[in-house]
Amino acid sequence: MPLTRSKSLPATENGGSDREKLQSGRSVAGILYKWTNYGKGWRSRWFLLRDGILSYSKIRRPENVNMLSPSDDVRLIGDISTDRLSRMKSCSGRSRRKHHKTIGIVHLKQVSSYRESKSDHRKFYIFTATKTLHLRTDSRSDRAAWLQALASTRGIVPLQSVSGDFSFVSPKDLSLSTERLKKRLLEEGMNESLVKECEQIVDSEFSEVQEQIKLLHEERTKLLDALRQLEMANLEAEASGIHDNPYQLTNHNYSSLRRGKYSECSTSASSDDKQEFEDISEEDEASFHDTKESFGEPDVGSVHTHIKRRTKLPDPAEKERSVSLWSMIKDNVGKDLTRVCLPVYFNEPISSLQKCFEDMEYSYLLDQAYAFGKSGNSLLRALNVAAFAVSGYASTEGRHCKPFNPLLGETYEADFPDKGVRFFSEKVSHHPTVIACHCEGKGWKFWGDTNLRSKFWGRSIQLEPVGILTLEFDDGEIFQWSKVTTTIYNILLGKLYCDHHGTMQIRGNRQYSCTLKFKEQSILDRNPHQVNGFVEDVTGKKAATVFGKWNDSLYYFAPGEGLNKEGASLLWKARKPPPNITRYNLTSFAITLNELTPGLEENLPPTDSRLRPDQRHLENGEYEKANEEKQRLERRQRMSRQIQESGWRPRWFEPQGESQSYKYTGDYWEARDKRSWDDCPNIFGEFTEEMADCV
């Protein structure tokens, strides 16, 4: 892609000669200040622009660093850089030159644009497909010199266009002849029926290979189309002189490009140095976002701007005090625990609305299911749906705290462009407690509503989910299932643990359905968490057998093969727990759910779970404040039944007749784009008894 710039660069006195020197091979170097993170701020780095590559290194000791040898043909930018070169020359005879490790490399053929800051005459930005470099000089003239050097480099950097000939053999053009094989087998004396069977085996194997090539061909075609569109967008922007948004991304579906270990990888326009590709890593931490020059989030399925998410919870502000669970629940045996007020100590810093989204952690399985079904492999589609249904339980391992019970009308949104999903949930009923959710992905939609009934039985708590989950693919195939029972054991004595047990029926409306049996763990069970089942077609014939553990992995094999991992194929594998374990035992994915990323708060409705004060205080380790807020909000929660009976209706979901199920109205994201929250009350604000009387 060609280099572009946002404005015409200021001319320099020797601009012409500088261009000639650059084109003849001369390099440019100097000290620039690079933004690292909020903890470290701006750090000086030694930058070198040579042969179309911009590299930078750390400056350990400014008084004696020799970044270049005196014989290097390099033009220095900036007074500090010139002074340093003078010291280098004076010290070259008595000190050995140090070689400093390059910590960052940017190939300018990857640069989509660069731009000077509108608010600071010393700052400028370099945008690539994977990162944004935030840089600062000592003066306006130095910035102009660096931008002029970047502009001059475009004439010597070999920029490869994607508009050339990318011929690739089409799956339709592939053919296989078995004539030679047939002739050879007949010569060996084999009978014709056996030869025909061999031909059929070869044809069958070839068909499978042809299908795989077809998928690869489609992926490659989509990728090249996206690259061509991106290149054209940059060319058009440069030709028209419109550079207010220098990094223009085009809408394109990447539904089948995320595979294996790179399923969570994404391009980024505002991340730091921790990149794969051709950048060398530096120990920089959080990324910097300039709110005036940041990029908007595209629709699901588009080439997206990466959002750098946190990897740990905030350090607690207070020391936590333990609370006796028995003293809290001894009088509530046999009661519905959703109506029992517990101190915040027993909560984890996410709500039940956010916990619904945890089930989407392995949404790539649905992307794969969509791709398999689209290519005609309905069995693998059904198997990936089964794996997805099981994967939602993996995050419950070691989770002993209770999520916050949402207020009536409380909502939660999750827009994860890197996963290709948009999720929304709302508490639509207080009595009974019902949470409705809707999620859209790449070629599929997922929705459902859940009423969780819980009972305390002395040594255990039993959670019985009521409701149907529905998955619909764009081609019309639908799968429906309900969750199994969850029991938490050893509430009072012994090691606390949870188990999921029961039968899950995943019913499809076409060729395949699946039955999964979650085995209940016994006291002496040495192999817990087992899941076994099978996929069958409409005639009741078993097409595949499934086995594994809901906290670890799931495998399948065809009928007649042995029940062992060696002969089975892996469907899903749970991710490893994060290194920063807390008592909540949240997964890496769950840690991000309550995070307020830069620029998010002002776009949220006042009903979003991230804005709930008791939950936020608990996350920050402010336990006293969390308890005070929780008690205040629970007083408001007790008014919910009266509010609901007075005619209250959910804002984003509507009930479906007498079935007590809810359907998404489909206008949340449109309202979000307009920030139209006039009809969304501040449910976390002050609420007095006088206000309750007016309901």
XYZ file of C-alpha atoms in Angstrom:
695
model
C 0.000 0.000 0.000
C 1.377 3.478 -0.782
C 2.300 5.930 1.940
C -0.228 8.697 2.429
C -0.288 11.750 4.649
C -3.058 13.740 6.200
C -1.937 17.192 5.139
C 0.610 18.682 2.818
C 3.918 18.694 4.673
C 5.587 22.006 5.468
C 8.422 22.699 3.129
C 11.960 22.816 4.448
C 14.833 24.911 3.203
C 16.758 21.963 1.910
C 13.796 19.721 1.127
C 14.937 18.992 -2.407
C 18.474 18.065 -1.447
C 17.212 15.912 1.402
C 15.030 13.956 -0.983
C 17.953 13.420 -3.321
C 20.124 12.240 -0.449
C 17.496 9.832 0.735
C 16.963 8.428 -2.719
C 20.680 7.913 -3.074
C 20.631 5.707 0.001
C 21.435 8.143 2.844
C 19.752 7.397 6.182
C 17.996 9.653 8.676
C 18.337 9.337 12.462
C 17.596 11.176 15.671
C 15.957 11.096 19.057
C 12.168 10.900 19.218
C 9.961 10.582 22.256
C 7.650 7.576 22.047
C 4.526 7.124 24.144
C 4.744 3.832 26.044
C 1.946 3.732 28.627
C 0.309 5.767 31.355
C 2.786 4.526 33.943
C 5.951 5.406 32.013
C 4.668 8.177 29.750
C 6.931 9.508 27.001
C 10.318 7.782 26.698
C 13.217 8.877 24.500
C 14.219 6.419 21.792
C 16.880 6.454 19.110
C 15.167 6.201 15.701
C 16.870 5.250 12.449
C 15.206 5.417 9.021
C 17.199 3.378 6.530
C 16.249 1.521 3.336
C 12.536 1.800 3.998
C 12.783 0.449 7.566
C 12.183 2.564 10.663
C 13.844 1.017 13.731
C 14.213 2.309 17.260
C 16.305 1.460 20.312
C 16.378 2.318 23.990
C 18.774 4.943 25.310
C 20.331 3.571 28.489
C 22.869 6.276 29.399
C 22.516 9.467 27.359
C 26.036 10.721 28.075
C 27.955 7.883 26.408
C 25.666 6.086 23.947
C 27.207 5.634 20.512
C 24.309 4.696 18.260
C 26.256 5.193 15.034
C 29.810 4.889 13.913
C 31.426 8.146 12.704
C 31.676 6.678 9.202
C 27.916 6.121 8.862
C 26.320 8.326 6.191
C 23.385 9.523 8.260
C 21.566 12.849 8.369
C 20.671 13.733 11.961
C 17.442 15.534 12.864
C 17.312 17.752 15.952
C 19.787 19.695 18.085
C 20.060 16.949 20.695
C 20.941 14.437 18.005
C 23.646 16.725 16.594
C 25.169 17.306 20.039
C 25.245 13.571 20.634
C 27.058 12.940 17.349
C 29.706 15.511 18.359
C 30.299 13.661 21.622
C 30.478 10.418 19.686
C 33.249 11.765 17.470
C 35.237 13.114 20.408
C 34.939 9.831 22.286
C 35.446 7.507 19.326
C 39.180 7.247 19.898
C 39.065 6.366 23.590
C 35.852 4.395 24.061
C 34.583 1.254 22.514
C 31.326 1.699 20.587
C 28.302 0.003 22.162
C 25.825 -1.923 20.107
C 22.293 -1.380 21.287
C 19.522 -3.853 20.745
C 16.765 -2.801 18.396
C 13.437 -3.079 20.197
C 11.064 -2.009 17.436
C 10.903 -2.243 13.647
C 8.350 -0.793 11.254
C 8.524 -1.683 7.569
C 7.304 1.414 5.770
C 5.737 -0.708 3.050
C 3.202 -1.686 5.750
C 2.424 1.935 6.679
C -1.064 3.022 5.670
C -0.572 6.675 6.629
C 1.111 9.122 8.903
C -0.263 12.324 10.349
C 0.743 15.309 12.448
C -1.186 16.026 15.619
C -3.824 18.745 15.521
C -3.326 19.709 19.153
C 0.476 19.607 19.547
C 2.887 20.948 16.916
C 5.587 18.502 18.077
C 3.600 15.265 17.859
C 2.883 12.984 14.908
C 1.587 9.448 14.353
C 2.558 6.534 12.138
C -0.254 4.094 11.361
C 0.316 0.521 10.240
C -2.072 -2.386 9.892
C -1.101 -3.632 13.358
C -0.224 -0.622 15.493
C -0.005 3.130 15.923
C 3.247 4.811 16.917
C 2.694 8.000 18.950
C 5.827 10.118 18.530
C 6.988 13.563 19.667
C 9.895 15.771 18.626
C 11.522 18.781 20.352
C 10.237 21.358 17.892
C 7.891 21.981 14.985
C 10.806 22.064 12.543
C 12.038 18.661 13.725
C 8.593 17.187 13.193
C 8.493 18.666 9.676
C 11.898 17.128 8.938
C 10.797 13.665 10.071
C 7.575 13.833 8.074
C 9.535 15.030 5.041
C 11.866 12.032 5.462
C 8.880 9.674 5.559
C 7.454 11.306 2.446
C 10.783 11.024 0.641
C 11.108 7.353 1.498
C 7.994 6.480 -0.491
C 9.995 6.899 -3.683
C 12.501 4.153 -2.806
C 10.422 1.635 -0.795
C 9.217 -1.261 -2.953
C 5.454 -1.157 -2.406
C 3.786 -4.312 -3.644
C 0.301 -3.883 -5.021
C -2.383 -6.482 -4.613
C -3.858 -5.645 -7.972
C -1.475 -7.939 -9.814
C -1.987 -11.494 -10.942
C -2.818 -13.749 -7.997
C -3.834 -16.785 -9.930
C -4.956 -19.750 -7.891
C -6.255 -23.006 -9.206
C -10.008 -23.308 -8.730
C -11.371 -26.449 -7.015
C -13.597 -26.934 -10.074
C -10.498 -27.293 -12.260
C -9.098 -30.126 -10.156
C -9.712 -33.597 -11.460
C -8.528 -37.102 -10.694
C -8.314 -40.086 -13.017
C -8.158 -43.637 -11.692
C -7.594 -45.271 -15.090
C -3.904 -45.992 -14.486
C -4.652 -47.370 -11.029
C -7.463 -49.536 -12.433
C -5.226 -50.864 -15.204
C -2.400 -51.663 -12.783
C -4.675 -53.500 -10.332
C -6.233 -55.575 -13.127
C -2.750 -56.495 -14.325
C -2.039 -57.799 -10.826
C -5.019 -60.115 -11.129
C -7.483 -58.362 -8.836
C -11.168 -58.882 -9.608
C -13.224 -56.009 -10.988
C -15.461 -55.622 -7.936
C -12.432 -55.067 -5.695
C -10.909 -52.661 -8.216
C -14.176 -50.715 -8.316
C -14.197 -50.499 -4.517
C -10.640 -49.125 -4.577
C -11.709 -46.514 -7.117
C -14.566 -45.460 -4.883
C -12.201 -45.060 -1.922
C -9.851 -42.887 -3.969
C -12.755 -40.784 -5.261
C -14.076 -40.322 -1.724
C -10.697 -39.210 -0.383
C -10.239 -36.852 -3.310
C -13.650 -35.287 -2.694
C -12.645 -34.472 0.868
C -9.388 -32.907 -0.310
C -11.336 -30.942 -2.915
C -13.648 -29.576 -0.212
C -10.673 -28.426 1.860
C -9.135 -26.726 -1.171
C -12.461 -25.068 -1.837
C -12.508 -23.599 1.679
C -8.916 -22.373 1.326
C -9.768 -20.873 -2.056
C -12.728 -18.989 -0.575
C -10.639 -17.697 2.332
C -7.879 -16.528 0.001
C -10.336 -14.821 -2.306
C -11.962 -12.957 0.600
C -8.595 -11.847 1.921
C -7.425 -10.556 -1.452
C -10.727 -8.733 -1.964
C -10.299 -7.016 1.400
C -6.711 -6.031 0.590
C -7.741 -4.632 -2.790
C -10.532 -2.612 -1.183
C -8.164 -1.303 1.466
C -5.590 -0.325 -1.143
C -8.221 1.433 -3.249
C -9.504 3.312 -0.199
C -6.019 4.647 0.524
C -5.404 5.548 -3.106
C -8.717 7.413 -3.337
C -8.031 9.271 -0.092
C -4.607 10.346 -1.326
C -5.907 11.448 -4.711
C -8.779 13.489 -3.268
C -6.715 15.109 -0.529
C -9.186 14.058 2.160
C -7.176 12.869 5.134
C -9.284 13.520 8.197
C -9.555 9.783 8.716
C -6.214 8.522 7.381
C -6.730 4.885 8.250
C -9.797 3.842 6.299
C -11.015 0.311 6.784
C -13.521 -1.413 4.567
C -16.343 -3.713 5.593
C -15.565 -7.319 4.903
C -16.494 -10.655 6.392
C -13.634 -12.639 7.898
C -15.834 -15.479 9.089
C -13.450 -18.302 8.273
C -10.061 -16.663 8.668
C -9.773 -17.230 12.410
C -8.344 -20.643 13.050
C -6.372 -22.481 15.688
C -3.960 -20.544 17.892
C -4.573 -17.355 15.921
C -8.327 -17.360 16.454
C -8.058 -14.367 18.774
C -5.546 -12.396 16.714
C -6.623 -9.096 15.239
C -5.303 -6.059 13.453
C -4.926 -2.942 15.512
C -4.615 0.748 14.864
C -3.890 1.726 18.444
C -1.998 -1.031 20.179
C 1.513 -0.900 21.550
C 4.665 -2.838 20.712
C 3.421 -6.274 21.780
C 2.724 -7.430 18.244
C 3.435 -10.517 16.273
C 4.173 -9.984 12.554
C 7.413 -8.089 11.869
C 7.638 -5.938 15.020
C 10.149 -6.768 17.738
C 8.555 -6.728 21.193
C 9.271 -4.130 23.859
C 8.183 -4.287 27.496
C 5.614 -1.516 27.030
C 2.292 -2.188 28.728
C -1.046 -0.449 28.204
C -1.636 1.335 24.919
C -2.296 5.051 24.492
C -5.487 6.342 22.919
C -5.842 9.925 21.704
C -9.605 10.550 21.972
C -9.581 13.227 19.313
C -7.885 11.001 16.791
C -9.098 7.523 17.673
C -11.037 5.329 15.297
C -14.682 4.292 15.613
C -15.725 0.660 16.024
C -17.002 -0.907 12.781
C -19.945 -3.230 12.383
C -19.692 -6.954 13.162
C -17.844 -8.751 10.407
C -15.743 -5.764 9.301
C -12.007 -5.279 9.432
C -11.810 -3.873 12.934
C -9.846 -1.591 15.193
C -8.409 -3.678 18.007
C -9.307 -2.754 21.585
C -6.527 -3.570 24.022
C -8.192 -5.204 27.017
C -6.871 -5.694 30.515
C -5.268 -8.896 31.740
C -5.867 -8.507 35.499
C -8.290 -6.928 37.946
C -7.323 -3.727 39.791
C -5.314 -4.229 42.969
C -7.681 -4.117 45.980
C -7.741 -0.842 47.889
C -8.646 -2.499 51.206
C -7.838 -5.698 53.021
C -10.674 -8.160 52.735
C -12.443 -9.508 55.830
C -13.916 -13.001 55.888
C -17.590 -13.583 56.681
C -19.241 -16.707 58.093
C -21.437 -18.193 55.390
C -23.321 -20.338 57.891
C -24.333 -17.285 59.908
C -25.881 -15.824 56.777
C -27.820 -18.784 55.392
C -28.716 -21.018 58.352
C -32.224 -19.520 58.388
C -32.719 -19.878 54.633
C -32.658 -23.652 54.153
C -35.101 -24.600 51.382
C -35.586 -20.992 50.223
C -34.913 -19.377 46.862
C -31.445 -17.874 47.224
C -32.130 -15.226 44.568
C -34.267 -13.520 47.216
C -31.736 -13.827 50.054
C -29.599 -10.723 50.748
C -25.954 -11.704 51.175
C -23.034 -9.357 51.892
C -20.859 -8.337 48.973
C -18.125 -10.721 50.190
C -19.987 -13.601 48.535
C -20.204 -11.847 45.152
C -17.827 -11.769 42.229
C -17.400 -8.434 40.384
C -19.632 -9.272 37.423
C -23.412 -9.451 37.076
C -25.582 -12.308 35.848
C -26.031 -10.326 32.618
C -22.281 -10.360 32.043
C -22.048 -13.997 33.044
C -24.431 -14.800 30.171
C -21.847 -13.365 27.794
C -19.191 -15.663 29.264
C -20.892 -18.466 27.365
C -19.697 -16.758 24.153
C -15.993 -17.037 25.022
C -15.511 -19.816 22.465
C -17.755 -18.269 19.818
C -15.191 -19.254 17.178
C -16.811 -22.708 17.353
C -19.969 -21.176 15.896
C -17.906 -19.468 13.195
C -16.482 -22.875 12.305
C -19.925 -24.462 12.431
C -21.199 -21.847 9.997
C -18.280 -22.462 7.610
C -18.674 -26.261 7.741
C -22.393 -26.078 7.062
C -21.862 -23.645 4.215
C -19.417 -26.082 2.603
C -21.930 -28.935 2.933
C -20.524 -30.695 5.999
C -23.612 -30.738 8.226
C -22.145 -33.291 10.628
C -19.178 -31.116 11.572
C -21.550 -28.192 11.970
C -23.586 -30.161 14.510
C -20.429 -31.313 16.307
C -19.117 -27.750 16.637
C -22.481 -26.612 17.978
C -22.267 -29.389 20.583
C -18.748 -28.290 21.514
C -19.976 -24.716 21.911
C -22.823 -25.822 24.194
C -20.309 -27.635 26.426
C -17.616 -24.924 26.346
C -19.802 -22.473 28.271
C -19.308 -24.521 31.427
C -15.487 -24.372 31.394
C -15.390 -20.947 33.053
C -17.306 -22.254 36.102
C -14.375 -24.363 37.314
C -13.285 -23.004 40.710
C -15.835 -20.170 40.640
C -17.372 -20.129 44.116
C -18.752 -16.591 44.295
C -22.203 -15.436 43.246
C -22.660 -12.932 40.405
C -24.598 -9.755 41.179
C -28.350 -10.072 40.720
C -29.273 -7.363 38.179
C -31.839 -4.675 38.914
C -35.036 -4.673 36.909
C -34.206 -3.071 33.552
C -30.442 -3.426 34.011
C -28.593 -4.109 30.733
C -25.203 -5.161 29.440
C -23.622 -4.753 26.029
C -20.489 -6.429 24.665
C -19.010 -5.375 21.338
C -15.984 -7.551 20.557
C -14.865 -6.848 16.964
C -11.864 -9.165 17.396
C -14.269 -12.048 18.092
C -16.765 -10.843 15.490
C -19.662 -10.739 17.972
C -22.098 -8.221 19.397
C -23.994 -9.216 22.514
C -26.785 -7.578 24.479
C -28.734 -8.688 27.567
C -31.414 -7.211 29.815
C -33.184 -8.223 33.003
C -36.760 -8.385 31.723
C -38.542 -9.704 34.819
C -37.936 -9.567 38.553
C -40.497 -12.103 39.744
C -39.683 -14.580 38.396
C -36.121 -13.457 37.665
C -35.648 -13.660 33.885
C -32.642 -12.513 31.846
C -32.929 -12.253 28.062
C -29.965 -12.052 25.701
C -29.254 -11.688 21.981
C -25.935 -12.140 20.166
C -24.962 -11.720 16.510
C -21.877 -13.281 14.962
C -20.440 -14.111 11.563
C -23.243 -15.942 9.827
C -25.257 -16.785 12.952
C -27.522 -15.406 15.680
C -27.919 -16.674 19.227
C -30.640 -15.764 21.698
C -32.469 -17.011 24.752
C -33.932 -16.191 28.145
C -33.112 -17.920 31.409
C -34.895 -18.160 34.715
C -32.498 -19.614 37.272
C -34.215 -21.334 40.178
C -31.983 -22.006 43.165
C -32.511 -23.918 46.396
C -30.309 -24.449 49.453
C -30.309 -27.998 50.859
C -27.945 -27.809 53.817
C -24.698 -29.105 52.300
C -25.344 -27.952 48.736
C -26.989 -25.346 46.523
C -28.859 -26.543 43.444
C -29.308 -24.255 40.442
C -31.999 -25.270 37.970
C -32.001 -23.259 34.711
C -35.343 -22.798 32.969
C -35.410 -21.568 29.382
C -34.455 -22.419 25.813
C -31.345 -21.258 23.964
C -31.634 -20.857 20.189
C -28.914 -20.751 17.545
C -29.838 -19.857 13.973
C -27.457 -19.810 11.009
C -27.932 -17.532 8.031
C -28.877 -20.497 5.838
C -31.896 -21.244 8.064
C -30.575 -24.176 10.101
C -31.597 -23.919 13.762
C -30.402 -25.676 16.929
C -32.104 -25.403 20.327
C -31.141 -26.689 23.768
C -31.527 -26.055 27.498
C -28.809 -25.989 30.136
C -28.276 -28.784 32.645
C -28.504 -28.615 36.444
C -25.640 -27.113 38.444
C -24.959 -28.080 42.064
C -22.475 -26.424 44.432
C -21.299 -28.822 47.141
C -19.680 -28.507 50.588
C -21.207 -25.130 51.377
C -20.458 -25.466 55.080
C -17.663 -28.025 55.441
C -14.976 -29.377 53.128
C -13.646 -28.124 49.827
C -16.196 -26.125 47.863
C -16.782 -27.324 44.303
C -19.452 -27.227 41.622
C -20.691 -29.907 39.247
C -22.968 -29.913 36.224
C -25.178 -32.915 35.619
C -28.126 -33.996 33.552
C -28.973 -34.576 29.908
C -28.712 -31.876 27.254
C -30.767 -32.358 24.098
C -29.525 -30.241 21.177
C -32.305 -30.424 18.616
C -31.686 -29.429 15.000
C -34.343 -28.647 12.423
C -32.532 -30.424 9.608
C -30.308 -33.465 9.393
C -28.618 -33.830 12.790
C -29.342 -33.543 16.507
C -27.155 -34.271 19.517
C -27.629 -35.775 22.982
C -25.069 -35.038 25.711
C -24.969 -36.643 29.144
C -23.241 -34.679 31.915
C -22.298 -37.304 34.482
C -22.958 -36.366 38.103
C -19.826 -36.521 40.220
C -19.833 -39.004 43.101
C -17.889 -38.694 46.368
C -15.217 -41.196 45.309
C -15.177 -40.264 41.628
C -11.560 -40.006 40.430
C -12.514 -38.904 36.929
C -15.021 -36.050 37.361
C -16.571 -33.590 34.880
C -17.287 -36.235 32.262
C -19.487 -35.565 29.233
C -20.554 -38.305 26.831
C -22.995 -38.295 23.965
C -23.674 -38.803 20.312
C -24.889 -37.100 17.157
C -27.680 -38.817 15.244
C -29.453 -38.131 11.972
C -33.206 -37.800 11.398
C -33.561 -41.587 11.119
C -32.010 -42.118 14.556
C -28.756 -43.505 13.175
C -25.661 -42.517 15.134
C -23.288 -40.441 13.019
C -20.633 -39.670 15.650
C -19.811 -40.248 19.317
C -18.735 -37.373 21.583
C -16.791 -37.563 24.847
C -14.640 -35.381 27.051
C -14.788 -33.113 30.106
C -16.751 -29.897 30.401
C -13.803 -28.124 32.063
C -11.113 -29.265 29.648
C -11.865 -30.576 26.144
C -14.260 -32.435 23.863
C -13.500 -35.126 21.252
C -15.474 -37.069 18.666
C -15.048 -40.174 16.538
C -17.049 -41.947 13.864
C -19.033 -45.148 14.602
C -16.833 -48.236 14.895
C -13.730 -46.372 16.097
C -12.307 -46.847 19.588
C -13.267 -44.673 22.569
C -9.892 -43.055 23.239
C -8.202 -39.749 22.517
C -5.583 -41.321 20.261
C -8.145 -42.320 17.651
C -10.478 -39.347 18.153
C -10.522 -35.825 16.753
C -10.362 -32.778 18.992
C -13.367 -30.455 18.811
C -12.585 -27.957 21.562
C -9.898 -27.286 24.162
C -10.321 -24.907 27.121
C -7.839 -22.072 27.477
C -5.387 -22.006 30.335
C -6.222 -19.881 33.411
C -4.643 -16.420 33.650
C -1.369 -15.992 35.573
C -2.899 -13.413 37.947
C -5.275 -15.626 39.919
C -7.587 -13.980 42.483
C -10.056 -15.561 44.867
C -12.748 -15.072 42.209
C -10.939 -17.422 39.783
C -12.114 -15.404 36.800
C -10.906 -16.511 33.372
C -8.897 -14.138 31.174
C -12.068 -13.510 29.200
C -14.196 -12.820 32.306
C -11.622 -10.300 33.582
C -12.427 -8.070 30.595
C -16.221 -8.096 30.948
C -16.596 -5.286 33.499
C -13.801 -3.150 32.070
C -14.540 0.412 30.962
C -12.251 0.709 27.948
C -11.294 4.231 26.763
C -14.259 6.073 25.266
C -16.811 3.433 26.267
C -18.522 5.010 29.280
C -19.939 8.001 27.418
C -21.606 5.672 24.908
C -23.303 3.398 27.453
C -26.910 3.726 28.618
C -27.334 4.512 32.347
C -28.619 0.950 32.827
C -25.383 -0.865 31.872
C -23.883 -3.222 34.492
C -20.466 -1.558 34.186
C -21.976 1.561 35.795
C -23.341 -0.300 38.828
C -21.530 1.278 41.835
C -21.474 -1.682 44.256
C -20.033 -3.945 41.573
C -17.414 -1.339 40.624
C -16.390 -0.823 44.258
C -16.017 -4.576 44.738
C -13.819 -4.821 41.645
C -11.612 -2.042 43.037
C -11.377 -3.766 46.412
C -13.378 -1.031 48.196
C -15.415 -3.452 50.283
C -17.055 -1.040 52.723
C -18.338 1.192 49.933
C -19.440 -1.884 47.969
C -21.521 -3.141 50.896
C -23.140 0.267 51.443
C -24.073 0.577 47.770
C -25.315 -3.010 47.611
C -27.671 -2.430 50.545
C -28.935 0.790 48.951
C -29.599 -0.876 45.603
C -31.266 -3.868 47.232
C -33.746 -1.508 48.881
C -34.551 -0.333 45.394
C -34.660 -3.921 44.159
C -37.411 -4.693 46.647
C -39.585 -2.151 44.831
C -39.125 -3.999 41.538
C -42.115 -6.290 41.920
C -44.369 -3.298 42.558
C -42.852 -1.519 39.532
C -43.365 -4.575 37.329
C -46.963 -5.094 38.436
C -47.748 -1.431 37.727
C -47.232 -2.022 33.996
C -43.467 -1.803 33.521
C -42.169 -3.334 30.273
C -38.597 -4.165 29.224
C -37.057 -1.616 26.860
C -35.206 -3.886 24.427
C -37.101 -7.189 24.525
C -40.787 -8.000 24.150
C -42.716 -10.994 25.536
C -43.917 -13.642 23.101
C -47.526 -14.507 23.949
C -48.130 -17.006 26.727
C -44.804 -18.816 26.280
C -43.073 -16.388 28.694
C -40.154 -16.145 26.262
C -38.750 -12.825 25.046
C -37.711 -11.563 21.620
C -35.093 -8.885 20.960
C -36.660 -5.776 19.395
C -33.541 -5.079 17.349
C -33.006 -1.362 17.958
C -30.421 -1.177 20.762
C -27.341 -0.624 18.593
C -29.178 1.976 16.512
C -30.037 3.879 19.707
C -26.432 3.549 20.839
C -25.142 5.132 17.625
C -27.390 8.136 18.349
C -26.790 7.985 22.125
C -30.552 8.084 22.457
C -31.066 7.048 26.083
C -33.938 9.374 27.022
C -36.219 6.466 27.904
C -33.528 4.647 29.945
C -33.838 5.601 33.637
C -30.861 6.015 35.945
C -31.597 2.836 37.876
C -28.387 3.078 39.909
C -29.161 6.592 41.172
C -30.857 7.681 44.376
C -34.226 6.087 45.092
C -36.334 7.158 48.060
C -39.433 5.717 49.669
C -41.383 8.736 48.383
C -40.387 7.792 44.826
C -41.622 4.267 45.453
C -45.012 5.598 46.511
C -45.302 7.342 43.146
C -44.803 4.139 41.169
